[in-house]
mmCIF file of C-alpha atoms in Angstrom:
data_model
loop_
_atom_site.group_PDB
_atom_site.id
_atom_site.type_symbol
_atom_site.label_atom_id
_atom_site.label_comp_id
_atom_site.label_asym_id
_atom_site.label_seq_id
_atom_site.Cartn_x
_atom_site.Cartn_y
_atom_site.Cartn_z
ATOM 1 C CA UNK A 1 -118.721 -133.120 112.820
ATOM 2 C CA UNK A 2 -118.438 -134.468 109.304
ATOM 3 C CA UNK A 3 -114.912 -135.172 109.882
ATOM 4 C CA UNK A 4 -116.466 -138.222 111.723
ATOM 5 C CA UNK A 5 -117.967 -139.291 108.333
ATOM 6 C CA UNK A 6 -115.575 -141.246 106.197
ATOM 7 C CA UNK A 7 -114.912 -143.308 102.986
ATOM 8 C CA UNK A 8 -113.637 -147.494 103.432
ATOM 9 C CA UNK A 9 -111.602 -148.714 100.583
ATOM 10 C CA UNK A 10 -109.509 -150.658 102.245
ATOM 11 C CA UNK A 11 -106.705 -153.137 101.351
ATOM 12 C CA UNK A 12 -108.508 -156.321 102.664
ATOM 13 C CA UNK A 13 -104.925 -158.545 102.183
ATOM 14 C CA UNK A 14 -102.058 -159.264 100.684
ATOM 15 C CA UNK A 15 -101.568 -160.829 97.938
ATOM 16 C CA UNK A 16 -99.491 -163.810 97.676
ATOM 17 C CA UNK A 17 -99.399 -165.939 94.678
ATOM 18 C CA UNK A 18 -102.436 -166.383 91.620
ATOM 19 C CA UNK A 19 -106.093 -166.269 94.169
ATOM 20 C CA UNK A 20 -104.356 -166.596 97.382
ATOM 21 C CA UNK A 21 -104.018 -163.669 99.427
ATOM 22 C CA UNK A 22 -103.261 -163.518 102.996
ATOM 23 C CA UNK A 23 -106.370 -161.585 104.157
ATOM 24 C CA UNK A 24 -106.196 -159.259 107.365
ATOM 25 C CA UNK A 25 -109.524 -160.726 108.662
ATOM 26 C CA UNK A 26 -107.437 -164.207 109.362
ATOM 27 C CA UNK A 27 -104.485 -161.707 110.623
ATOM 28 C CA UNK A 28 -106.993 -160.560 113.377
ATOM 29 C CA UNK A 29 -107.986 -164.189 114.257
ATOM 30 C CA UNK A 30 -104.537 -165.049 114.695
ATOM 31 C CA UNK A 31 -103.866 -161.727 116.672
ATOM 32 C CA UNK A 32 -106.951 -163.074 118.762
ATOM 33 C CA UNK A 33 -105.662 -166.795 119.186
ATOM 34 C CA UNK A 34 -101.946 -165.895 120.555
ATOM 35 C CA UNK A 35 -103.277 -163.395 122.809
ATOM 36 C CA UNK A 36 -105.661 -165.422 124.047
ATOM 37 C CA UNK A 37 -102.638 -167.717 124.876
ATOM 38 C CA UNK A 38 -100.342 -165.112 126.374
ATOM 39 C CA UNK A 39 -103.660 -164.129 129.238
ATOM 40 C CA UNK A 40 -104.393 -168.213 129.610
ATOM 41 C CA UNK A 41 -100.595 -168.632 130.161
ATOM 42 C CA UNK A 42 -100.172 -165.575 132.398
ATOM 43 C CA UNK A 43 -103.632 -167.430 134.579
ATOM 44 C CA UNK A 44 -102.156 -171.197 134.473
ATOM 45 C CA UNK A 45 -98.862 -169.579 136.066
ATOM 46 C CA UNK A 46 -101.299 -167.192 138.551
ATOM 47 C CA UNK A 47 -102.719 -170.071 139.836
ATOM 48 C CA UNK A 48 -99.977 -172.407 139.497
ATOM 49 C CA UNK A 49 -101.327 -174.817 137.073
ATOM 50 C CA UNK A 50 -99.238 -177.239 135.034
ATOM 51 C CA UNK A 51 -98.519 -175.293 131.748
ATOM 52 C CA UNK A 52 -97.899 -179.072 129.907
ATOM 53 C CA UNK A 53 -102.288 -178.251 129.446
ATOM 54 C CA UNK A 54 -102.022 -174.711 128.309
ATOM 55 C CA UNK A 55 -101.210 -176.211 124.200
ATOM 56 C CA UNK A 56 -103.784 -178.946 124.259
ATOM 57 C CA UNK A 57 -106.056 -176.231 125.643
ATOM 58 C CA UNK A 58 -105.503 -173.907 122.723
ATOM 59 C CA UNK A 59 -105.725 -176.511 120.343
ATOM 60 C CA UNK A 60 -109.013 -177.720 121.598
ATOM 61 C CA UNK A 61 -109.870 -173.423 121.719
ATOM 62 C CA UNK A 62 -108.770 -173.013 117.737
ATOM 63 C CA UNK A 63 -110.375 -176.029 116.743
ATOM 64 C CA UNK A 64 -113.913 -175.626 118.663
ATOM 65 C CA UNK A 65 -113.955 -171.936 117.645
ATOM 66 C CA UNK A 66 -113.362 -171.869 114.045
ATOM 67 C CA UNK A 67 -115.640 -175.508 113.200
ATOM 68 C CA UNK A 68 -118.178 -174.075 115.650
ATOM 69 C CA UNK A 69 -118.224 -170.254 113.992
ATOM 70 C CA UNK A 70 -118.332 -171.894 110.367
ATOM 71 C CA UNK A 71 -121.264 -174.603 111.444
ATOM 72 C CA UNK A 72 -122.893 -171.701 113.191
ATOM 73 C CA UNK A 73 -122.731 -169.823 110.101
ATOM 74 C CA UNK A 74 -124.472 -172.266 107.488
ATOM 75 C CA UNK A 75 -126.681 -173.597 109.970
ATOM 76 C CA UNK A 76 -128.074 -169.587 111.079
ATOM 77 C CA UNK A 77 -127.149 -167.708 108.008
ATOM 78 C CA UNK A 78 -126.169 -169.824 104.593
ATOM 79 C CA UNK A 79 -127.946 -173.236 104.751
ATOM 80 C CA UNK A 80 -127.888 -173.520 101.215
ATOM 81 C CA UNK A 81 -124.054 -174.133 101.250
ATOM 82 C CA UNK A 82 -124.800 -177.235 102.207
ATOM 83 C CA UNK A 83 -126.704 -178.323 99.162
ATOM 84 C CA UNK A 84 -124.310 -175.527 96.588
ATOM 85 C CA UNK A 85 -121.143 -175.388 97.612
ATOM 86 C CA UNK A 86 -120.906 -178.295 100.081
ATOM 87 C CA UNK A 87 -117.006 -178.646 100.645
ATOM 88 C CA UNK A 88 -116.493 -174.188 101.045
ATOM 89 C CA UNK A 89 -118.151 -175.276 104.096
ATOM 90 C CA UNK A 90 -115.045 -177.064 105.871
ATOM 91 C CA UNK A 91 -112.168 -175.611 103.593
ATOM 92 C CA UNK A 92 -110.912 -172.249 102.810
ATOM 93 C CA UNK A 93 -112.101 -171.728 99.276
ATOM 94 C CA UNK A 94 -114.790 -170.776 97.382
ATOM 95 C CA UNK A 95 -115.846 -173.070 94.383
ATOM 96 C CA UNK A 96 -118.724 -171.545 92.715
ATOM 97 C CA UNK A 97 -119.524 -169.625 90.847
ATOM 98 C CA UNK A 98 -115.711 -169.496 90.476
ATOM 99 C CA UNK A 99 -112.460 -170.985 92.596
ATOM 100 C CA UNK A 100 -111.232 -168.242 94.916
ATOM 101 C CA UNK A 101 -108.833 -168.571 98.523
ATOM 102 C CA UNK A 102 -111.363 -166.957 101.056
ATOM 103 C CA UNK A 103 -109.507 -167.536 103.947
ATOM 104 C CA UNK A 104 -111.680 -167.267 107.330
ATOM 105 C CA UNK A 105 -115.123 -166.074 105.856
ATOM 106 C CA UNK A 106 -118.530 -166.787 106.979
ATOM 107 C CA UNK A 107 -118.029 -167.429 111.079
ATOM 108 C CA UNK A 108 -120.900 -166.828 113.336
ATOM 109 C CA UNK A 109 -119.850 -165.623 116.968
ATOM 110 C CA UNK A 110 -123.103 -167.563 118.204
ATOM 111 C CA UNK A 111 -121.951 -170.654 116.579
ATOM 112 C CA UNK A 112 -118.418 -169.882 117.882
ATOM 113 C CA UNK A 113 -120.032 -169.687 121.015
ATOM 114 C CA UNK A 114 -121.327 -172.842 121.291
ATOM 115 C CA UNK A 115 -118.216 -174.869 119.574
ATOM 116 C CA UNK A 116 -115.865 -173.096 122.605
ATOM 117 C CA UNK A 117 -118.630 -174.545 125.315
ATOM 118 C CA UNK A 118 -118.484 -178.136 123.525
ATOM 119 C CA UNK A 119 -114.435 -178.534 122.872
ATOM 120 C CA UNK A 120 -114.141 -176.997 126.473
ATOM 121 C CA UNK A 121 -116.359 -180.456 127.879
ATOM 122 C CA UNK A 122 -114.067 -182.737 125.698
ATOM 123 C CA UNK A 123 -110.700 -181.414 126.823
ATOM 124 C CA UNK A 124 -112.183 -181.270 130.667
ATOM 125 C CA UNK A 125 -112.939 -184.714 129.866
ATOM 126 C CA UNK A 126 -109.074 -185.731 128.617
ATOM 127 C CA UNK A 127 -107.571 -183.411 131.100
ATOM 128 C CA UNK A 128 -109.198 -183.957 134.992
ATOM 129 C CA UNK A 129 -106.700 -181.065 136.574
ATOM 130 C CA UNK A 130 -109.697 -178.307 136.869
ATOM 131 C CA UNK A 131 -113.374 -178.534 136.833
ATOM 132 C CA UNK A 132 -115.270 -177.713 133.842
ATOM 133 C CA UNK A 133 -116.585 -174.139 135.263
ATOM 134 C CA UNK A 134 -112.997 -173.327 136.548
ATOM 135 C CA UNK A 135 -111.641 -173.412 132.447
ATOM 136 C CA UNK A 136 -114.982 -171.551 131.181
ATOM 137 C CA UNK A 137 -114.456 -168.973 133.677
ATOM 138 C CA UNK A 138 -111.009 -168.235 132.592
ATOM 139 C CA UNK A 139 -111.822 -169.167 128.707
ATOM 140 C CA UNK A 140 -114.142 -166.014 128.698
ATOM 141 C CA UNK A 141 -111.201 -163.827 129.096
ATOM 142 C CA UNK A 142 -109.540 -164.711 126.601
ATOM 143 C CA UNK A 143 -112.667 -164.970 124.356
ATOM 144 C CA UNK A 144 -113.551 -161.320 125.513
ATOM 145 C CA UNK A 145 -110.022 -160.329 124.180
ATOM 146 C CA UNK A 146 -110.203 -161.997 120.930
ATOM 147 C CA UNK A 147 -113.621 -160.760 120.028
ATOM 148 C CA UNK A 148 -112.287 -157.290 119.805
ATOM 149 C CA UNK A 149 -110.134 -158.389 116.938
ATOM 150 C CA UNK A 150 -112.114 -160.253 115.094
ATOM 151 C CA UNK A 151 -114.839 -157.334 114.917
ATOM 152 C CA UNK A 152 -112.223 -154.850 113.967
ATOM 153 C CA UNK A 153 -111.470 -157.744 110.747
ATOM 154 C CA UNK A 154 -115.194 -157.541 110.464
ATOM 155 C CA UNK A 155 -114.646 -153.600 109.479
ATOM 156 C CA UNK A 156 -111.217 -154.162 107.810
ATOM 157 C CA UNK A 157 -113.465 -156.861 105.348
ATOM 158 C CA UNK A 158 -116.454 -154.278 104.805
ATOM 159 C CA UNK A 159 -118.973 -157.008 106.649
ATOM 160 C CA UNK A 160 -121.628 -157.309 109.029
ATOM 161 C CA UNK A 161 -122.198 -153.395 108.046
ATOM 162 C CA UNK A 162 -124.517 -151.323 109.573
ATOM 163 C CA UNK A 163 -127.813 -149.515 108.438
ATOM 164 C CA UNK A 164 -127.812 -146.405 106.693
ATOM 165 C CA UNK A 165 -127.713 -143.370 108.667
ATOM 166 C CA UNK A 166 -127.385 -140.063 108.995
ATOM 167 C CA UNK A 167 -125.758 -139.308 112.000
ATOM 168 C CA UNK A 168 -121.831 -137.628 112.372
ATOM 169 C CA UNK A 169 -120.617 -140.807 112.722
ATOM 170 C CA UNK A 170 -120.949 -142.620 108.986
ATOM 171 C CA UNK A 171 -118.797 -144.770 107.083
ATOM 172 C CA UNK A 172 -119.510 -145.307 103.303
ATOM 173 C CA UNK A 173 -118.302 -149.240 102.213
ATOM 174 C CA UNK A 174 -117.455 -148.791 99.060
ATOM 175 C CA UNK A 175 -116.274 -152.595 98.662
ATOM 176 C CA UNK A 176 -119.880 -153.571 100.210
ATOM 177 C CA UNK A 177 -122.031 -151.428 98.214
ATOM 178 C CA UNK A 178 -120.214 -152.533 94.600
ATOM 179 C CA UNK A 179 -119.263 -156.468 93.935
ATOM 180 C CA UNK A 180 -115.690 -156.855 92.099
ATOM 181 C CA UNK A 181 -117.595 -157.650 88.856
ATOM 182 C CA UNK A 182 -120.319 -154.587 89.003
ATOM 183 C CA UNK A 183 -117.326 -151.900 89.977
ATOM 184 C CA UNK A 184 -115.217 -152.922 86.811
ATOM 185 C CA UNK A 185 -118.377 -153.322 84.522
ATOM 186 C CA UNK A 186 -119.365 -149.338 85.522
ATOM 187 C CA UNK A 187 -115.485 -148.140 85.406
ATOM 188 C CA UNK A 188 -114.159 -150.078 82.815
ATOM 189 C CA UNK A 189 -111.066 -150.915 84.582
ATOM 190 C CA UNK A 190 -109.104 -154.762 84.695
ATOM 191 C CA UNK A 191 -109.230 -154.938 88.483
ATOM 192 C CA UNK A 192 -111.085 -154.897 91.441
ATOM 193 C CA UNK A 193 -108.540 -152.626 93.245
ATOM 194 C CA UNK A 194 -107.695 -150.077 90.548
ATOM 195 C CA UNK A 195 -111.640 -150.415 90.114
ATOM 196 C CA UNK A 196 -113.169 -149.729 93.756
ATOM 197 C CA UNK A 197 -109.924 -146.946 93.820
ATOM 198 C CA UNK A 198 -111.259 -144.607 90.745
ATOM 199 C CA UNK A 199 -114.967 -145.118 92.615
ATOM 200 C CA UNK A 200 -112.668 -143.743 96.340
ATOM 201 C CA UNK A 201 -110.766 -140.987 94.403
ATOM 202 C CA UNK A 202 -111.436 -140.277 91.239
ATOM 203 C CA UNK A 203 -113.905 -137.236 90.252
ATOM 204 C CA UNK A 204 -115.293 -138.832 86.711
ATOM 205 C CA UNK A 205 -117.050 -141.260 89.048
ATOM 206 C CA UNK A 206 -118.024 -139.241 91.657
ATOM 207 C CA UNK A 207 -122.045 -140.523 90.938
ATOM 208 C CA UNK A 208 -120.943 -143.837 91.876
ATOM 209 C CA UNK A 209 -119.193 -142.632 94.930
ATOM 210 C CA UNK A 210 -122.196 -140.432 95.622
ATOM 211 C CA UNK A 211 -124.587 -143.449 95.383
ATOM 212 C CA UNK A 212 -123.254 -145.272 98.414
ATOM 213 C CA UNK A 213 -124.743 -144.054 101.715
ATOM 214 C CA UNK A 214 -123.126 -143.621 105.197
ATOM 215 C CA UNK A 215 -123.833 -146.362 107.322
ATOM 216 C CA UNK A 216 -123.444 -147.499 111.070
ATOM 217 C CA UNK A 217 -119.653 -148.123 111.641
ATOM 218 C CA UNK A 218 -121.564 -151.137 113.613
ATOM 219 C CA UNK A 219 -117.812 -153.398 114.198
ATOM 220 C CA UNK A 220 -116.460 -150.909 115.483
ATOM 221 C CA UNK A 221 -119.234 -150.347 118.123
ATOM 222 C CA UNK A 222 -118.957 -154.027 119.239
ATOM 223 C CA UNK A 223 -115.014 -153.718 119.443
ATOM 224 C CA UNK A 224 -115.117 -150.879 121.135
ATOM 225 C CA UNK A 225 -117.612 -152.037 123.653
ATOM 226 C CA UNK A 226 -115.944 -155.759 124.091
ATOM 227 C CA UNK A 227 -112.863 -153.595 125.377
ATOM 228 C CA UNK A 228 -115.180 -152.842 128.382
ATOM 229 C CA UNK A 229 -116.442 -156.602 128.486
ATOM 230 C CA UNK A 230 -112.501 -157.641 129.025
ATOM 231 C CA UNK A 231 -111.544 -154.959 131.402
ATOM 232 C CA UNK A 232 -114.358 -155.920 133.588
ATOM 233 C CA UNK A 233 -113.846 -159.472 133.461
ATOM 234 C CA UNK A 234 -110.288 -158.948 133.900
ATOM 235 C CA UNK A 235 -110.820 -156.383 137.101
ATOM 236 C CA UNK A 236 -113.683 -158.711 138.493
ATOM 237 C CA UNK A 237 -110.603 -161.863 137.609
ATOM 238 C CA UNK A 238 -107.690 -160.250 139.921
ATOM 239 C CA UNK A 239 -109.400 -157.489 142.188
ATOM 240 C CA UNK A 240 -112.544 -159.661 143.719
ATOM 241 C CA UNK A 241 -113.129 -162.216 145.308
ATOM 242 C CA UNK A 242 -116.117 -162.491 142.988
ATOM 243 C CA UNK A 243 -114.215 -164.748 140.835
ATOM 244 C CA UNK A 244 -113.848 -167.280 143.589
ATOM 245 C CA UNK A 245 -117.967 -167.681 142.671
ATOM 246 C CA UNK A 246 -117.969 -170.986 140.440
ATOM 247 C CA UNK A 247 -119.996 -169.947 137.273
ATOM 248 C CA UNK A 248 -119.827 -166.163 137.918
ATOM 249 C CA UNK A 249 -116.914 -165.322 135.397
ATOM 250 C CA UNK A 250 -118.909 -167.284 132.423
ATOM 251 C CA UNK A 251 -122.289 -165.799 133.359
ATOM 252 C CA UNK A 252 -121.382 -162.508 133.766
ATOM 253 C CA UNK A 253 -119.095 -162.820 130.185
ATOM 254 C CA UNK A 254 -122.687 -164.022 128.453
ATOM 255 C CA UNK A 255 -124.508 -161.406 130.076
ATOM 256 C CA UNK A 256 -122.429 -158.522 128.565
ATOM 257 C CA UNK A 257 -121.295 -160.115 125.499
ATOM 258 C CA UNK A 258 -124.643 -160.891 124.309
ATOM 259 C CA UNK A 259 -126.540 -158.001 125.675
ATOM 260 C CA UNK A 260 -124.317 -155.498 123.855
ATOM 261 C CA UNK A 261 -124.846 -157.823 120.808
ATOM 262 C CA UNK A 262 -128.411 -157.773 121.439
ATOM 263 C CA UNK A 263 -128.529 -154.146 120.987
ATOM 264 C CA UNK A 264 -125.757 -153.453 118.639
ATOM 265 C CA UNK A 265 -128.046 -155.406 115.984
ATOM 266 C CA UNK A 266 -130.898 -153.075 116.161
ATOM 267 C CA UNK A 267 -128.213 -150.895 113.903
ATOM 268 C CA UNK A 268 -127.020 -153.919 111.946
ATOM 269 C CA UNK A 269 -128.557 -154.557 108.612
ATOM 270 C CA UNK A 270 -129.906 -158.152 108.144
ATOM 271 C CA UNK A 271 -127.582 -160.625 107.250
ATOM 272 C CA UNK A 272 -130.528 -163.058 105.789
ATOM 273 C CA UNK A 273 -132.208 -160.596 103.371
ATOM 274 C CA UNK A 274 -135.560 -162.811 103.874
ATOM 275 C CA UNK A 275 -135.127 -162.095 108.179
ATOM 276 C CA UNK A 276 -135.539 -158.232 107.565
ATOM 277 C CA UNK A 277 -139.287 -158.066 108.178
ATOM 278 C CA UNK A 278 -138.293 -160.001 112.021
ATOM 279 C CA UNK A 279 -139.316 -158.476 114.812
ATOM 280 C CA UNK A 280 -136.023 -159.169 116.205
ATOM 281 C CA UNK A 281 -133.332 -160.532 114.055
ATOM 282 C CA UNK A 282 -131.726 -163.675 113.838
ATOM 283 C CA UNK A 283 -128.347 -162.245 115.833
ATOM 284 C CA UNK A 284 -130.996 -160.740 118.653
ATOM 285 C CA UNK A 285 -132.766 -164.163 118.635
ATOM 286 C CA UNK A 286 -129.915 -166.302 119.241
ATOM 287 C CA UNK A 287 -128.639 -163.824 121.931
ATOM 288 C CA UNK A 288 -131.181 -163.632 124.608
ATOM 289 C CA UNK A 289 -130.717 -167.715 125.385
ATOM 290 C CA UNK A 290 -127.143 -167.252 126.291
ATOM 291 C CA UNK A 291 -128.600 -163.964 128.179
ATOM 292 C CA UNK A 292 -130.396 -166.286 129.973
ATOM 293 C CA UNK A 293 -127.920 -169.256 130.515
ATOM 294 C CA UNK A 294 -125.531 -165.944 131.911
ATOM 295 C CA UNK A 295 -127.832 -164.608 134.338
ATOM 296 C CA UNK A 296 -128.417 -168.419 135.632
ATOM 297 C CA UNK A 297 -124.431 -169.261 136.185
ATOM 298 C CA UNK A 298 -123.959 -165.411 137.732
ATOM 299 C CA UNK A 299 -127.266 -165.825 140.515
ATOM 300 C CA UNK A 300 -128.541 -169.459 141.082
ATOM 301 C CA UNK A 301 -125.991 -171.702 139.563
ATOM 302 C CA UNK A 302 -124.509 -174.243 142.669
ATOM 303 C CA UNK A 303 -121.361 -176.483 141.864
ATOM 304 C CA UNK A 304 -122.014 -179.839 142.920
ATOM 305 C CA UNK A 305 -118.788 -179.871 144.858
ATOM 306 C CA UNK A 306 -116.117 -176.794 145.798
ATOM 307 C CA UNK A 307 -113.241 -178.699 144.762
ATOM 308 C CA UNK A 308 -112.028 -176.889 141.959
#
């Protein structure tokens, strides 16, 4: 059973030139983005849709998804960006205490959430080919989809980690427990790498290594689950006529989503240190209203009209 238990050191990137680094968490988004397009492309020719609004409805996706996530993220999590490090809010760097290329850091699903709801209203209200329900319940898909990737960059980037634990399955986040500056300061290496890779492997620092405990593999647990949350949605998409049922699609997509994020976080550490003491925390919070919306559009919600 301890084979389950493991050690994460990973490479988060690659390095390009001086800070920048092409990091693997972006590398998932974009895995999540294209796919996303492929399934909305493979549904616009289904259903015989014109594909001249399959780009402007991935542009309106990207856009909505990422400023939504990031908003979500200082407005939930980091509010004191906005009064520290004001412009790391809307560009991909990190100004203080030091200039660094983060890439895509710091984006809240919730907030994500909400963005993908708003830019889907202001394309339905450029593009009049499809009610609003009829993109959200095809959107979802490709949401469910994406979300798998960008929890498995959540694990590749040591984030979001779980609580410690002392079951078979542990992971021990070596990059999570030590900052860059703390692992060269006790190893007395130059770099972060060769640094966190003497605490991984080398036996004159096994104390340090020793001194980080196994924790909930807690990504991974949402990844793997939102591979059931697609399947279904995709079943439920081309096997029933339950996706006929205006609404149904997006409820049932918040229902599962959410409730498996709901419980997920009860293994999660806090990600607002100050939040610990909450009965529920601020992820469990901000879940059960889109619980609520999802249950609504799956069993009462009536289109004004059929006409889809």
């Amino acid at each position: 059973m301890l084979l389950l238990q493991f050690d994460w050191n990973p490479v988060s990137g690659i390095d390009i030139i001086g800070n920048f680094k092409l990091h693997f968490y972006s590398v998932m988004w974009i895995i999540a983005f294209l796919l996303g397009w492929y399934i909305m492309k493979w549904i616009f020719k289904r259903e015989k849709v014109n594909q001249d609004y399959l780009d402007p409805l991935f542009l309106y996706t990207v856009i909505a998804t990422l400023l939504g996530a990031r908003l979500g993220h200082v407005i939930f999590y980091q509010s004191e960006l906005i009064t520290q490090d004001f412009f790391s809010i809307f560009l991909p760097f990190r100004f203080k205490p030091e200039f660094e290329f983060t890439g895509f850091q710091g984006l809240a699903s919730h907030g994500a959430a909400i963005g993908i709801i708003i830019g889907m209203y202001l394309y339905r209200r450029k593009y009049k080919y499809k009610s609003l329900m009829w993109i959200l319940d095809r959107v979802v898909i490709t949401v469910a989809s994406g979300a798998i990737f960008i929890r498995l960059g959540n694990f590749i980037n040591s984030e979001i980690i779980g609580k410690v634990t002392n079951s078979p399955l542990g992971v021990r986040f070596i990059q999570e427990e030590y900052t860059k500056r703390e692992a060269m300061q006790l190893t007395g290496l130059q770099t972060p790498k060769e640094a966190y890779n003497a605490i991984a492997n080398n036996p004159q620092f096994q104390n340090l290594l020793d001194a980080v405990p196994y924790r909930h593999p807690a990504q991974l647990y949402e990844s793997f689950a939102y591979v059931f949350v697609f399947l279904i949605l995709w079943y439920i998409y081309t096997k029933t006529t339950k996706s006929e049922q205006t609404g149904f699609l997006f409820g049932l997509f918040l229902v599962l989503l959410w409730t498996i994020r709901f419980f997920v976080e009860f293994v999660k550490e806090a990600q607002v240190d100050e939040r610990s003491t909450w009965f529920l925390n601020t992820g469990q919070w901000l879940s059960i209203p889109f619980i609520i919306l999802g249950l609504y559009f799956m069993l009462a919600y009536k289109p004004k009209n059929t006409v889809k």
